[in-house]
């Protein structure tokens, strides 16, 4: 399974047309021009791609790419351990 960062970058660039150069660890989801509807769609897309539940507060406007990657990686690691 691909790394979380790769999956997130792919989803952002392919589904939300975010430029790859903008997908930086300190970039917030809001700075990538994702509105609340896009954030909900992002959460669903990540759930499908990674097989882990993404809570609404985990993919909020002020969440950075780095923070989201860390949370998703932790969730996927915990799930794989089951």
PDB file of N, CA and C in Angstrom:
ATOM      1  N   UNK A   1       0.853  -1.177   0.000  1.00  0.00           N
ATOM      2  CA  UNK A   1       0.000   0.000   0.000  1.00  0.00           C
ATOM      3  C   UNK A   1       0.903   1.247   0.000  1.00  0.00           C
ATOM      4  N   UNK A   2       0.559   2.248  -0.807  1.00  0.00           N
ATOM      5  CA  UNK A   2       1.411   3.443  -0.891  1.00  0.00           C
ATOM      6  C   UNK A   2       1.413   4.236   0.415  1.00  0.00           C
ATOM      7  N   UNK A   3       2.479   5.002   0.640  1.00  0.00           N
ATOM      8  CA  UNK A   3       2.541   5.830   1.855  1.00  0.00           C
ATOM      9  C   UNK A   3       1.389   6.833   1.900  1.00  0.00           C
ATOM     10  N   UNK A   4       0.999   7.197   3.111  1.00  0.00           N
ATOM     11  CA  UNK A   4      -0.109   8.134   3.319  1.00  0.00           C
ATOM     12  C   UNK A   4       0.143   9.447   2.579  1.00  0.00           C
ATOM     13  N   UNK A   5       1.350   9.961   2.651  1.00  0.00           N
ATOM     14  CA  UNK A   5       1.660  11.240   2.005  1.00  0.00           C
ATOM     15  C   UNK A   5       1.426  11.160   0.495  1.00  0.00           C
ATOM     16  N   UNK A   6       1.781  10.035  -0.107  1.00  0.00           N
ATOM     17  CA  UNK A   6       1.580   9.848  -1.542  1.00  0.00           C
ATOM     18  C   UNK A   6       0.096   9.809  -1.872  1.00  0.00           C
ATOM     19  N   UNK A   7      -0.669   9.087  -1.079  1.00  0.00           N
ATOM     20  CA  UNK A   7      -2.121   8.995  -1.298  1.00  0.00           C
ATOM     21  C   UNK A   7      -2.759  10.369  -1.165  1.00  0.00           C
ATOM     22  N   UNK A   8      -2.402  11.099  -0.112  1.00  0.00           N
ATOM     23  CA  UNK A   8      -2.971  12.434   0.095  1.00  0.00           C
ATOM     24  C   UNK A   8      -2.611  13.366  -1.058  1.00  0.00           C
ATOM     25  N   UNK A   9      -1.371  13.357  -1.470  1.00  0.00           N
ATOM     26  CA  UNK A   9      -0.941  14.219  -2.579  1.00  0.00           C
ATOM     27  C   UNK A   9      -1.685  13.857  -3.863  1.00  0.00           C
ATOM     28  N   UNK A  10      -1.859  12.587  -4.112  1.00  0.00           N
ATOM     29  CA  UNK A  10      -2.560  12.136  -5.312  1.00  0.00           C
ATOM     30  C   UNK A  10      -4.019  12.577  -5.290  1.00  0.00           C
ATOM     31  N   UNK A  11      -4.675  12.396  -4.162  1.00  0.00           N
ATOM     32  CA  UNK A  11      -6.079  12.807  -4.039  1.00  0.00           C
ATOM     33  C   UNK A  11      -6.208  14.313  -4.245  1.00  0.00           C
ATOM     34  N   UNK A  12      -5.332  15.076  -3.602  1.00  0.00           N
ATOM     35  CA  UNK A  12      -5.410  16.529  -3.725  1.00  0.00           C
ATOM     36  C   UNK A  12      -5.159  17.003  -5.155  1.00  0.00           C
ATOM     37  N   UNK A  13      -4.196  16.411  -5.825  1.00  0.00           N
ATOM     38  CA  UNK A  13      -3.869  16.874  -7.174  1.00  0.00           C
ATOM     39  C   UNK A  13      -4.853  16.364  -8.222  1.00  0.00           C
ATOM     40  N   UNK A  14      -5.312  15.124  -8.083  1.00  0.00           N
ATOM     41  CA  UNK A  14      -6.196  14.558  -9.098  1.00  0.00           C
ATOM     42  C   UNK A  14      -7.664  14.925  -8.909  1.00  0.00           C
ATOM     43  N   UNK A  15      -8.146  14.919  -7.679  1.00  0.00           N
ATOM     44  CA  UNK A  15      -9.569  15.171  -7.446  1.00  0.00           C
ATOM     45  C   UNK A  15      -9.887  16.637  -7.181  1.00  0.00           C
ATOM     46  N   UNK A  16      -8.910  17.381  -6.662  1.00  0.00           N
ATOM     47  CA  UNK A  16      -9.173  18.770  -6.287  1.00  0.00           C
ATOM     48  C   UNK A  16      -8.312  19.754  -7.077  1.00  0.00           C
ATOM     49  N   UNK A  17      -7.575  19.244  -8.029  1.00  0.00           N
ATOM     50  CA  UNK A  17      -6.758  20.059  -8.934  1.00  0.00           C
ATOM     51  C   UNK A  17      -5.814  21.015  -8.212  1.00  0.00           C
ATOM     52  N   UNK A  18      -5.273  20.570  -7.085  1.00  0.00           N
ATOM     53  CA  UNK A  18      -4.264  21.337  -6.356  1.00  0.00           C
ATOM     54  C   UNK A  18      -2.930  21.094  -7.059  1.00  0.00           C
ATOM     55  N   UNK A  19      -2.152  22.135  -7.250  1.00  0.00           N
ATOM     56  CA  UNK A  19      -0.860  21.956  -7.916  1.00  0.00           C
ATOM     57  C   UNK A  19       0.069  21.166  -6.999  1.00  0.00           C
ATOM     58  N   UNK A  20       0.823  20.225  -7.559  1.00  0.00           N
ATOM     59  CA  UNK A  20       1.723  19.401  -6.745  1.00  0.00           C
ATOM     60  C   UNK A  20       2.707  20.237  -5.916  1.00  0.00           C
ATOM     61  N   UNK A  21       3.119  21.386  -6.447  1.00  0.00           N
ATOM     62  CA  UNK A  21       4.064  22.243  -5.736  1.00  0.00           C
ATOM     63  C   UNK A  21       3.465  22.839  -4.465  1.00  0.00           C
ATOM     64  N   UNK A  22       2.136  22.876  -4.385  1.00  0.00           N
ATOM     65  CA  UNK A  22       1.444  23.457  -3.231  1.00  0.00           C
ATOM     66  C   UNK A  22       1.266  22.471  -2.087  1.00  0.00           C
ATOM     67  N   UNK A  23       1.460  21.184  -2.353  1.00  0.00           N
ATOM     68  CA  UNK A  23       1.239  20.153  -1.341  1.00  0.00           C
ATOM     69  C   UNK A  23       2.503  20.036  -0.482  1.00  0.00           C
ATOM     70  N   UNK A  24       2.625  20.988   0.441  1.00  0.00           N
ATOM     71  CA  UNK A  24       3.778  21.068   1.333  1.00  0.00           C
ATOM     72  C   UNK A  24       3.338  20.761   2.760  1.00  0.00           C
ATOM     73  N   UNK A  25       4.227  20.219   3.593  1.00  0.00           N
ATOM     74  CA  UNK A  25       3.847  19.855   4.968  1.00  0.00           C
ATOM     75  C   UNK A  25       3.221  20.984   5.781  1.00  0.00           C
ATOM     76  N   UNK A  26       3.656  22.231   5.569  1.00  0.00           N
ATOM     77  CA  UNK A  26       3.118  23.327   6.371  1.00  0.00           C
ATOM     78  C   UNK A  26       1.944  24.053   5.722  1.00  0.00           C
ATOM     79  N   UNK A  27       1.511  23.603   4.559  1.00  0.00           N
ATOM     80  CA  UNK A  27       0.351  24.200   3.893  1.00  0.00           C
ATOM     81  C   UNK A  27      -0.922  23.753   4.603  1.00  0.00           C
ATOM     82  N   UNK A  28      -1.822  24.702   4.850  1.00  0.00           N
ATOM     83  CA  UNK A  28      -3.111  24.336   5.440  1.00  0.00           C
ATOM     84  C   UNK A  28      -4.074  23.944   4.321  1.00  0.00           C
ATOM     85  N   UNK A  29      -5.092  23.208   4.686  1.00  0.00           N
ATOM     86  CA  UNK A  29      -6.098  22.829   3.695  1.00  0.00           C
ATOM     87  C   UNK A  29      -6.815  24.068   3.178  1.00  0.00           C
ATOM     88  N   UNK A  30      -6.969  25.059   4.031  1.00  0.00           N
ATOM     89  CA  UNK A  30      -7.594  26.311   3.601  1.00  0.00           C
ATOM     90  C   UNK A  30      -6.710  27.031   2.573  1.00  0.00           C
ATOM     91  N   UNK A  31      -5.391  27.008   2.770  1.00  0.00           N
ATOM     92  CA  UNK A  31      -4.494  27.680   1.827  1.00  0.00           C
ATOM     93  C   UNK A  31      -4.495  27.002   0.456  1.00  0.00           C
ATOM     94  N   UNK A  32      -4.995  25.766   0.408  1.00  0.00           N
ATOM     95  CA  UNK A  32      -5.116  25.043  -0.860  1.00  0.00           C
ATOM     96  C   UNK A  32      -6.481  25.305  -1.503  1.00  0.00           C
ATOM     97  N   UNK A  33      -7.213  26.266  -0.960  1.00  0.00           N
ATOM     98  CA  UNK A  33      -8.528  26.673  -1.457  1.00  0.00           C
ATOM     99  C   UNK A  33      -9.588  25.574  -1.361  1.00  0.00           C
ATOM    100  N   UNK A  34      -9.518  24.782  -0.292  1.00  0.00           N
ATOM    101  CA  UNK A  34     -10.538  23.762  -0.065  1.00  0.00           C
ATOM    102  C   UNK A  34     -11.602  24.336   0.863  1.00  0.00           C
ATOM    103  N   UNK A  35     -12.828  24.430   0.367  1.00  0.00           N
ATOM    104  CA  UNK A  35     -13.923  24.919   1.199  1.00  0.00           C
ATOM    105  C   UNK A  35     -14.501  23.761   2.006  1.00  0.00           C
ATOM    106  N   UNK A  36     -15.538  24.024   2.784  1.00  0.00           N
ATOM    107  CA  UNK A  36     -16.080  22.991   3.671  1.00  0.00           C
ATOM    108  C   UNK A  36     -16.622  21.790   2.900  1.00  0.00           C
ATOM    109  N   UNK A  37     -17.218  22.013   1.747  1.00  0.00           N
ATOM    110  CA  UNK A  37     -17.701  20.894   0.931  1.00  0.00           C
ATOM    111  C   UNK A  37     -16.522  20.068   0.419  1.00  0.00           C
ATOM    112  N   UNK A  38     -15.486  20.735  -0.037  1.00  0.00           N
ATOM    113  CA  UNK A  38     -14.300  20.027  -0.524  1.00  0.00           C
ATOM    114  C   UNK A  38     -13.633  19.242   0.606  1.00  0.00           C
ATOM    115  N   UNK A  39     -13.639  19.788   1.824  1.00  0.00           N
ATOM    116  CA  UNK A  39     -13.051  19.079   2.961  1.00  0.00           C
ATOM    117  C   UNK A  39     -13.823  17.796   3.264  1.00  0.00           C
ATOM    118  N   UNK A  40     -15.146  17.860   3.166  1.00  0.00           N
ATOM    119  CA  UNK A  40     -15.965  16.662   3.379  1.00  0.00           C
ATOM    120  C   UNK A  40     -15.669  15.625   2.294  1.00  0.00           C
ATOM    121  N   UNK A  41     -15.535  16.078   1.056  1.00  0.00           N
ATOM    122  CA  UNK A  41     -15.207  15.177  -0.050  1.00  0.00           C
ATOM    123  C   UNK A  41     -13.809  14.593   0.122  1.00  0.00           C
ATOM    124  N   UNK A  42     -12.889  15.409   0.603  1.00  0.00           N
ATOM    125  CA  UNK A  42     -11.525  14.936   0.849  1.00  0.00           C
ATOM    126  C   UNK A  42     -11.527  13.832   1.909  1.00  0.00           C
ATOM    127  N   UNK A  43     -12.254  14.053   2.986  1.00  0.00           N
ATOM    128  CA  UNK A  43     -12.335  13.047   4.048  1.00  0.00           C
ATOM    129  C   UNK A  43     -12.868  11.722   3.503  1.00  0.00           C
ATOM    130  N   UNK A  44     -13.912  11.780   2.695  1.00  0.00           N
ATOM    131  CA  UNK A  44     -14.475  10.557   2.109  1.00  0.00           C
ATOM    132  C   UNK A  44     -13.492   9.883   1.155  1.00  0.00           C
ATOM    133  N   UNK A  45     -12.822  10.668   0.343  1.00  0.00           N
ATOM    134  CA  UNK A  45     -11.853  10.110  -0.604  1.00  0.00           C
ATOM    135  C   UNK A  45     -10.698   9.434   0.135  1.00  0.00           C
ATOM    136  N   UNK A  46     -10.232  10.059   1.218  1.00  0.00           N
ATOM    137  CA  UNK A  46      -9.137   9.466   1.988  1.00  0.00           C
ATOM    138  C   UNK A  46      -9.588   8.199   2.699  1.00  0.00           C
ATOM    139  N   UNK A  47     -10.818   8.192   3.190  1.00  0.00           N
ATOM    140  CA  UNK A  47     -11.359   6.978   3.813  1.00  0.00           C
ATOM    141  C   UNK A  47     -11.378   5.830   2.810  1.00  0.00           C
ATOM    142  N   UNK A  48     -11.798   6.111   1.594  1.00  0.00           N
ATOM    143  CA  UNK A  48     -11.847   5.085   0.559  1.00  0.00           C
ATOM    144  C   UNK A  48     -10.451   4.591   0.192  1.00  0.00           C
ATOM    145  N   UNK A  49      -9.528   5.524   0.016  1.00  0.00           N
ATOM    146  CA  UNK A  49      -8.178   5.174  -0.423  1.00  0.00           C
ATOM    147  C   UNK A  49      -7.363   4.477   0.657  1.00  0.00           C
ATOM    148  N   UNK A  50      -7.524   4.909   1.919  1.00  0.00           N
ATOM    149  CA  UNK A  50      -6.689   4.401   2.999  1.00  0.00           C
ATOM    150  C   UNK A  50      -7.391   3.374   3.881  1.00  0.00           C
ATOM    151  N   UNK A  51      -8.710   3.333   3.809  1.00  0.00           N
ATOM    152  CA  UNK A  51      -9.452   2.375   4.619  1.00  0.00           C
ATOM    153  C   UNK A  51      -9.502   2.726   6.094  1.00  0.00           C
ATOM    154  N   UNK A  52      -9.349   4.015   6.423  1.00  0.00           N
ATOM    155  CA  UNK A  52      -9.452   4.456   7.812  1.00  0.00           C
ATOM    156  C   UNK A  52     -10.461   5.595   7.890  1.00  0.00           C
ATOM    157  N   UNK A  53     -11.132   5.711   9.033  1.00  0.00           N
ATOM    158  CA  UNK A  53     -12.121   6.776   9.240  1.00  0.00           C
ATOM    159  C   UNK A  53     -11.400   8.100   9.432  1.00  0.00           C
ATOM    160  N   UNK A  54     -11.853   9.107   8.707  1.00  0.00           N
ATOM    161  CA  UNK A  54     -11.306  10.454   8.838  1.00  0.00           C
ATOM    162  C   UNK A  54     -12.377  11.314   9.488  1.00  0.00           C
ATOM    163  N   UNK A  55     -12.102  11.768  10.700  1.00  0.00           N
ATOM    164  CA  UNK A  55     -13.048  12.606  11.434  1.00  0.00           C
ATOM    165  C   UNK A  55     -13.062  14.011  10.846  1.00  0.00           C
ATOM    166  N   UNK A  56     -14.187  14.681  11.011  1.00  0.00           N
ATOM    167  CA  UNK A  56     -14.356  16.017  10.461  1.00  0.00           C
ATOM    168  C   UNK A  56     -13.286  16.994  10.964  1.00  0.00           C
ATOM    169  N   UNK A  57     -12.970  16.927  12.254  1.00  0.00           N
ATOM    170  CA  UNK A  57     -11.989  17.858  12.817  1.00  0.00           C
ATOM    171  C   UNK A  57     -10.557  17.561  12.347  1.00  0.00           C
ATOM    172  N   UNK A  58     -10.327  16.368  11.839  1.00  0.00           N
ATOM    173  CA  UNK A  58      -8.986  16.001  11.372  1.00  0.00           C
ATOM    174  C   UNK A  58      -8.672  16.596  10.004  1.00  0.00           C
ATOM    175  N   UNK A  59      -9.694  16.901   9.246  1.00  0.00           N
ATOM    176  CA  UNK A  59      -9.514  17.515   7.929  1.00  0.00           C
ATOM    177  C   UNK A  59     -10.224  18.868   7.925  1.00  0.00           C
ATOM    178  N   UNK A  60      -9.818  19.733   8.840  1.00  0.00           N
ATOM    179  CA  UNK A  60     -10.414  21.065   8.966  1.00  0.00           C
ATOM    180  C   UNK A  60      -9.574  22.089   8.200  1.00  0.00           C
ATOM    181  N   UNK A  61     -10.124  23.271   8.026  1.00  0.00           N
ATOM    182  CA  UNK A  61      -9.447  24.304   7.237  1.00  0.00           C
ATOM    183  C   UNK A  61      -8.046  24.625   7.751  1.00  0.00           C
ATOM    184  N   UNK A  62      -7.860  24.618   9.057  1.00  0.00           N
ATOM    185  CA  UNK A  62      -6.561  24.987   9.628  1.00  0.00           C
ATOM    186  C   UNK A  62      -5.598  23.819   9.741  1.00  0.00           C
ATOM    187  N   UNK A  63      -6.037  22.632   9.404  1.00  0.00           N
ATOM    188  CA  UNK A  63      -5.173  21.456   9.447  1.00  0.00           C
ATOM    189  C   UNK A  63      -4.097  21.591   8.376  1.00  0.00           C
ATOM    190  N   UNK A  64      -2.858  21.282   8.752  1.00  0.00           N
ATOM    191  CA  UNK A  64      -1.789  21.317   7.750  1.00  0.00           C
ATOM    192  C   UNK A  64      -1.666  19.939   7.103  1.00  0.00           C
ATOM    193  N   UNK A  65      -1.025  19.909   5.965  1.00  0.00           N
ATOM    194  CA  UNK A  65      -0.772  18.633   5.277  1.00  0.00           C
ATOM    195  C   UNK A  65       0.022  17.717   6.191  1.00  0.00           C
ATOM    196  N   UNK A  66       1.035  18.259   6.843  1.00  0.00           N
ATOM    197  CA  UNK A  66       1.870  17.462   7.748  1.00  0.00           C
ATOM    198  C   UNK A  66       1.079  16.854   8.889  1.00  0.00           C
ATOM    199  N   UNK A  67       0.182  17.645   9.482  1.00  0.00           N
ATOM    200  CA  UNK A  67      -0.656  17.146  10.579  1.00  0.00           C
ATOM    201  C   UNK A  67      -1.577  16.033  10.094  1.00  0.00           C
ATOM    202  N   UNK A  68      -2.184  16.234   8.937  1.00  0.00           N
ATOM    203  CA  UNK A  68      -3.102  15.240   8.397  1.00  0.00           C
ATOM    204  C   UNK A  68      -2.377  13.947   8.055  1.00  0.00           C
ATOM    205  N   UNK A  69      -1.199  14.057   7.473  1.00  0.00           N
ATOM    206  CA  UNK A  69      -0.400  12.868   7.157  1.00  0.00           C
ATOM    207  C   UNK A  69      -0.080  12.101   8.440  1.00  0.00           C
ATOM    208  N   UNK A  70       0.323  12.807   9.487  1.00  0.00           N
ATOM    209  CA  UNK A  70       0.676  12.153  10.758  1.00  0.00           C
ATOM    210  C   UNK A  70      -0.521  11.412  11.358  1.00  0.00           C
ATOM    211  N   UNK A  71      -1.687  12.058  11.359  1.00  0.00           N
ATOM    212  CA  UNK A  71      -2.897  11.434  11.914  1.00  0.00           C
ATOM    213  C   UNK A  71      -3.288  10.201  11.101  1.00  0.00           C
ATOM    214  N   UNK A  72      -3.289  10.343   9.791  1.00  0.00           N
ATOM    215  CA  UNK A  72      -3.689   9.217   8.935  1.00  0.00           C
ATOM    216  C   UNK A  72      -2.701   8.070   9.013  1.00  0.00           C
ATOM    217  N   UNK A  73      -1.419   8.392   9.093  1.00  0.00           N
ATOM    218  CA  UNK A  73      -0.395   7.346   9.217  1.00  0.00           C
ATOM    219  C   UNK A  73      -0.588   6.584  10.529  1.00  0.00           C
ATOM    220  N   UNK A  74      -0.834   7.311  11.596  1.00  0.00           N
ATOM    221  CA  UNK A  74      -1.058   6.692  12.902  1.00  0.00           C
ATOM    222  C   UNK A  74      -2.289   5.780  12.873  1.00  0.00           C
ATOM    223  N   UNK A  75      -3.365   6.260  12.255  1.00  0.00           N
ATOM    224  CA  UNK A  75      -4.594   5.463  12.170  1.00  0.00           C
ATOM    225  C   UNK A  75      -4.379   4.195  11.337  1.00  0.00           C
ATOM    226  N   UNK A  76      -3.683   4.357  10.217  1.00  0.00           N
ATOM    227  CA  UNK A  76      -3.462   3.201   9.353  1.00  0.00           C
ATOM    228  C   UNK A  76      -2.556   2.179  10.036  1.00  0.00           C
ATOM    229  N   UNK A  77      -1.543   2.657  10.754  1.00  0.00           N
ATOM    230  CA  UNK A  77      -0.646   1.759  11.483  1.00  0.00           C
ATOM    231  C   UNK A  77      -1.416   0.998  12.560  1.00  0.00           C
ATOM    232  N   UNK A  78      -2.278   1.708  13.284  1.00  0.00           N
ATOM    233  CA  UNK A  78      -3.080   1.080  14.338  1.00  0.00           C
ATOM    234  C   UNK A  78      -4.028   0.045  13.745  1.00  0.00           C
ATOM    235  N   UNK A  79      -4.616   0.368  12.611  1.00  0.00           N
ATOM    236  CA  UNK A  79      -5.552  -0.558  11.961  1.00  0.00           C
ATOM    237  C   UNK A  79      -4.814  -1.799  11.458  1.00  0.00           C
ATOM    238  N   UNK A  80      -3.638  -1.602  10.892  1.00  0.00           N
ATOM    239  CA  UNK A  80      -2.861  -2.732  10.380  1.00  0.00           C
ATOM    240  C   UNK A  80      -2.418  -3.673  11.500  1.00  0.00           C
ATOM    241  N   UNK A  81      -2.283  -3.127  12.723  1.00  0.00           N
ATOM    242  CA  UNK A  81      -1.852  -3.928  13.859  1.00  0.00           C
ATOM    243  C   UNK A  81      -2.953  -4.835  14.373  1.00  0.00           C
ATOM    244  N   UNK A  82      -4.198  -4.554  13.998  1.00  0.00           N
ATOM    245  CA  UNK A  82      -5.338  -5.370  14.473  1.00  0.00           C
ATOM    246  C   UNK A  82      -5.403  -6.705  13.797  1.00  0.00           C
TER     247      UNK A  82
END
